[in-house]
mmCIF file of C-alpha atoms in Angstrom:
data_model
loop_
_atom_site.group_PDB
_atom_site.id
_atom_site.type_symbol
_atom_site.label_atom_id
_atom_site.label_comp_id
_atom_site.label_asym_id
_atom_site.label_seq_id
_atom_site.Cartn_x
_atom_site.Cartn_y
_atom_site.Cartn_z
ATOM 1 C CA UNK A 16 0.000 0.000 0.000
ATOM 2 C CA UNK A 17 1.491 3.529 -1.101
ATOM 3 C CA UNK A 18 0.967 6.223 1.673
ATOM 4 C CA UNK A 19 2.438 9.216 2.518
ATOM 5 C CA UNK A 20 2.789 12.975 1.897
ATOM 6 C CA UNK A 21 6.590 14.179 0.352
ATOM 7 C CA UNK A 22 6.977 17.780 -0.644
ATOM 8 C CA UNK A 23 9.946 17.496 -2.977
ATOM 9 C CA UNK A 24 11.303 19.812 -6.452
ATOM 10 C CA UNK A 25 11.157 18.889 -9.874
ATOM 11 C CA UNK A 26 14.860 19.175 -11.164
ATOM 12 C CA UNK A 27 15.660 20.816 -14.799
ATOM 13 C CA UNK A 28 14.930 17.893 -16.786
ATOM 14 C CA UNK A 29 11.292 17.577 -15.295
ATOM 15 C CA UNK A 30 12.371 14.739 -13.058
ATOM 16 C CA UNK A 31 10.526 14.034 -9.524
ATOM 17 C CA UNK A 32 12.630 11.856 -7.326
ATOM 18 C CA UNK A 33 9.750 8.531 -6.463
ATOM 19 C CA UNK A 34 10.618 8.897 -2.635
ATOM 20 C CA UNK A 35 12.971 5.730 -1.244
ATOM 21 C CA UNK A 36 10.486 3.614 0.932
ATOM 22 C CA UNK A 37 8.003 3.857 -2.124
ATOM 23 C CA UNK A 38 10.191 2.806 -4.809
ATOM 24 C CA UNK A 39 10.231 -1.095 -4.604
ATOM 25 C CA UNK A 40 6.728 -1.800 -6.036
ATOM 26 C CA UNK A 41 7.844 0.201 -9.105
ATOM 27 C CA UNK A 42 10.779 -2.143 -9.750
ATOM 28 C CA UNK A 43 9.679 -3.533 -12.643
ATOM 29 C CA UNK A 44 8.217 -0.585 -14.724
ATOM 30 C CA UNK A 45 5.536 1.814 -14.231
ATOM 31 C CA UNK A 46 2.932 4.136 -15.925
ATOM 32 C CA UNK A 47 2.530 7.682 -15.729
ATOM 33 C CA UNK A 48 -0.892 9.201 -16.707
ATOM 34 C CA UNK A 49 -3.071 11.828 -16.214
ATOM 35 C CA UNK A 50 -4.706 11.752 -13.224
ATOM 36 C CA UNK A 51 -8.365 13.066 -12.169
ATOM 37 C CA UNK A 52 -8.371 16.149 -9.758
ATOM 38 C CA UNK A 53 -5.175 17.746 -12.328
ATOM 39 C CA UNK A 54 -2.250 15.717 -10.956
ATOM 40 C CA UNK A 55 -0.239 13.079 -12.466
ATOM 41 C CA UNK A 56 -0.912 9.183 -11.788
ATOM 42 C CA UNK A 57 2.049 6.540 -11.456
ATOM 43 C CA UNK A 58 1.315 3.018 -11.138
ATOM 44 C CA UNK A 59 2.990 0.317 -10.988
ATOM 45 C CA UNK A 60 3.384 -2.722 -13.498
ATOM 46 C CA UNK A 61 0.671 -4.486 -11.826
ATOM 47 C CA UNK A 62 -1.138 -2.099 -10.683
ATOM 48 C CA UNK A 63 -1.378 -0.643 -13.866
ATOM 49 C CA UNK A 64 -2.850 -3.849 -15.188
ATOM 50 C CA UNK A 65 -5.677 -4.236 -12.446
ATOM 51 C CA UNK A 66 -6.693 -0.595 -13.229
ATOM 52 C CA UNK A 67 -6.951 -0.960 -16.733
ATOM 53 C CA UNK A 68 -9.276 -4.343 -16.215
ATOM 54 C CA UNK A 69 -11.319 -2.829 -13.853
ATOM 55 C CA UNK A 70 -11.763 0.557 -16.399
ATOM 56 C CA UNK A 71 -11.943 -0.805 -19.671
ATOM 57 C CA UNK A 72 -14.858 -3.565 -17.946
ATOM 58 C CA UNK A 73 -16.735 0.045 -16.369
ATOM 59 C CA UNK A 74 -16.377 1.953 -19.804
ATOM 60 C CA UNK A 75 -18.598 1.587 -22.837
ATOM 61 C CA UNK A 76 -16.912 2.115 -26.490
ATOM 62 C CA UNK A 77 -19.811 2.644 -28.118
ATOM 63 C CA UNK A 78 -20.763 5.763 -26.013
ATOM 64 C CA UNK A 79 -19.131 8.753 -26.376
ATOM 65 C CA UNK A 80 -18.485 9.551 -22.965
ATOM 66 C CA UNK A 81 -16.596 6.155 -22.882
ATOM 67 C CA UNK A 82 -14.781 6.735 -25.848
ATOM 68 C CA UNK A 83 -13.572 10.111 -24.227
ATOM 69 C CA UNK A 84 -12.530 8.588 -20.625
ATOM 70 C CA UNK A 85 -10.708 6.118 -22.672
ATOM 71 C CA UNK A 86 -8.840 8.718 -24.599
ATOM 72 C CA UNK A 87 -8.007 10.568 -21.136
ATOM 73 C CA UNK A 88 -6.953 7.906 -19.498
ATOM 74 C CA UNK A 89 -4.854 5.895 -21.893
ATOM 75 C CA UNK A 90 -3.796 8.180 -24.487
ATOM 76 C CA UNK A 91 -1.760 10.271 -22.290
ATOM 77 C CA UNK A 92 0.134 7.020 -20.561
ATOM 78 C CA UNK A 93 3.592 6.521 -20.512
ATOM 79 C CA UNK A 94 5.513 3.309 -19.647
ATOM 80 C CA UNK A 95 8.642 4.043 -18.005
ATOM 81 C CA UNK A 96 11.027 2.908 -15.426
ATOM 82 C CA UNK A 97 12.840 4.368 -12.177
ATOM 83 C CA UNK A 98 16.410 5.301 -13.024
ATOM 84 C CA UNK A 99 19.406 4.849 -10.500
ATOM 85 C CA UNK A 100 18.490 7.743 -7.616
ATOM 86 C CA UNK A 101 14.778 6.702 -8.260
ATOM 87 C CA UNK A 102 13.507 9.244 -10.190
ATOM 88 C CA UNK A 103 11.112 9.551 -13.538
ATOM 89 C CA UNK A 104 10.887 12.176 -16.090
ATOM 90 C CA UNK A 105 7.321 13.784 -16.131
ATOM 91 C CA UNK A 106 6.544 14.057 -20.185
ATOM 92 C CA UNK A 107 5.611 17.522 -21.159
ATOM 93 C CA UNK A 108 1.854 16.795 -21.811
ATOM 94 C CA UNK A 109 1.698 15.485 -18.487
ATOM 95 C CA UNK A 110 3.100 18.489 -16.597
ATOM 96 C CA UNK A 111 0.731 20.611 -19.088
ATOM 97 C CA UNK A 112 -2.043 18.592 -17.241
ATOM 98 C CA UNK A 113 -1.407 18.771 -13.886
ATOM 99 C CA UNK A 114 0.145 22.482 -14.066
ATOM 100 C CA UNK A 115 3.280 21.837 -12.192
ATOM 101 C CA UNK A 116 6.030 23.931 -11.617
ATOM 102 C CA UNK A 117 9.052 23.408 -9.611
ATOM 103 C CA UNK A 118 7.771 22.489 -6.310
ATOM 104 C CA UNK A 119 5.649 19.674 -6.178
ATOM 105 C CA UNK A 120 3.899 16.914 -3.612
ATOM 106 C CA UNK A 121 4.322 13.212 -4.022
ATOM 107 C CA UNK A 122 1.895 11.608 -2.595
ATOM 108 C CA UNK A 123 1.131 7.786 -1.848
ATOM 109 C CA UNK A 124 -2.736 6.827 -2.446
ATOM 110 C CA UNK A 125 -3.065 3.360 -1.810
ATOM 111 C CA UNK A 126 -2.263 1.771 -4.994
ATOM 112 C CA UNK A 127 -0.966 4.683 -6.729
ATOM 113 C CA UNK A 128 1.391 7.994 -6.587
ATOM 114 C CA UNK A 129 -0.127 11.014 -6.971
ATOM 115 C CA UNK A 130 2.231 14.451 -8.383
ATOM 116 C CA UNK A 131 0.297 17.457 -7.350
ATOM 117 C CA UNK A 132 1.602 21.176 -7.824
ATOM 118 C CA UNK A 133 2.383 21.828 -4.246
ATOM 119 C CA UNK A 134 0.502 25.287 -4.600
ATOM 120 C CA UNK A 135 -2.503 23.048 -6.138
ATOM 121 C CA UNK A 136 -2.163 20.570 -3.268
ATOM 122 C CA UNK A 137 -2.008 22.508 -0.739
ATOM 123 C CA UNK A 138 -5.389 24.411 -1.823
ATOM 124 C CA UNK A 139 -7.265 21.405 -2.375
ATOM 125 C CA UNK A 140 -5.889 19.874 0.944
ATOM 126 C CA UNK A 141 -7.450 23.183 2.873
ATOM 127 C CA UNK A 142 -10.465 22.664 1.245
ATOM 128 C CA UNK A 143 -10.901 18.903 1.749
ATOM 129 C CA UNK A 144 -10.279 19.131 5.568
ATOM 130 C CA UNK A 145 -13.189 21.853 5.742
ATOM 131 C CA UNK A 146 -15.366 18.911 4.343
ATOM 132 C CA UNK A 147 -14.104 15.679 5.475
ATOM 133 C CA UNK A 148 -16.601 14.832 8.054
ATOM 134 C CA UNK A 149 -19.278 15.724 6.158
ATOM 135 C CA UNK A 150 -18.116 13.494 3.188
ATOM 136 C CA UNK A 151 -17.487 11.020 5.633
ATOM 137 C CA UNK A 152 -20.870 10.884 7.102
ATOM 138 C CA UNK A 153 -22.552 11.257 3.720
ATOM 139 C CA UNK A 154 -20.351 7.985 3.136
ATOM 140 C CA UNK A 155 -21.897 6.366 5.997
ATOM 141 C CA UNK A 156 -25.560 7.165 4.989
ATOM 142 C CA UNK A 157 -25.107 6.213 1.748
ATOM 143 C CA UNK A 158 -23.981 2.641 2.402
ATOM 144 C CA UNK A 159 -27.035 1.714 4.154
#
């Protein structure tokens, strides 16, 4: 399970630096996408492959809204791997997406890192614990 919260820099190549007691489920390869929410998605190998299965089953071709999510998803994926220190380079569309600049949040989300724009992060993160309880309890309700 990926957790955590690492407020880090992108260097001048666009590289992030996939934090040291994250790194070994990315081993063998990984995929960076575009994530909801304006961030950037890494999974890894495997997880990539469960995600995929459990999308492509959830998403209709023959609708257009299907077709699009499709397009979002997959047609901005990369397959990469972690060089020596760790780190990936973030492709250009995929900063475009997100909006990053130089400082930046990793952050672990259970079978997935996130790369937020720490300014983007940070605002989202202010706003989310102003409605966490109610979300939660809405959560609660809803499930029975």
């Amino acid at each position: 399970m990926l957790l955590g919260e690492y407020a880090q820099k992108l260097d001048e190549k666009n590289r992030v630096t996939v934090p040291a007691r994250l790194r070994e489920p990315f081993s063998d390869g990984l995929f960076v996408t575009r994530g909801l929410d304006k961030c950037v998605a890494i999974y890894a190998r495997d997880g990539w492959d469960t995600f995929v299965e459990q999308q492509t089953a959830r998403l209709d071709p023959f609708t257009r809204e299907g077709r699009q999510m499709e397009r979002f998803l997959f047609g901005g994926a990369v397959e990469a791997e972690l060089d020596r220190q760790g780190r990936i380079a973030v492709p250009p569309p995929l900063m475009q997406h997100a909006v990053l600049q130089r400082e930046i949040v990793v952050v672990g989300v259970r079978d997935r890192l996130e790369i937020w724009d720490r300014g983007a992060w940070e605002r989202g993160l202010a706003e989310l614990e102003g409605s966490a309880e109610n979300v939660a309890e809405r959560l609660v309700r809803d499930a029975r």
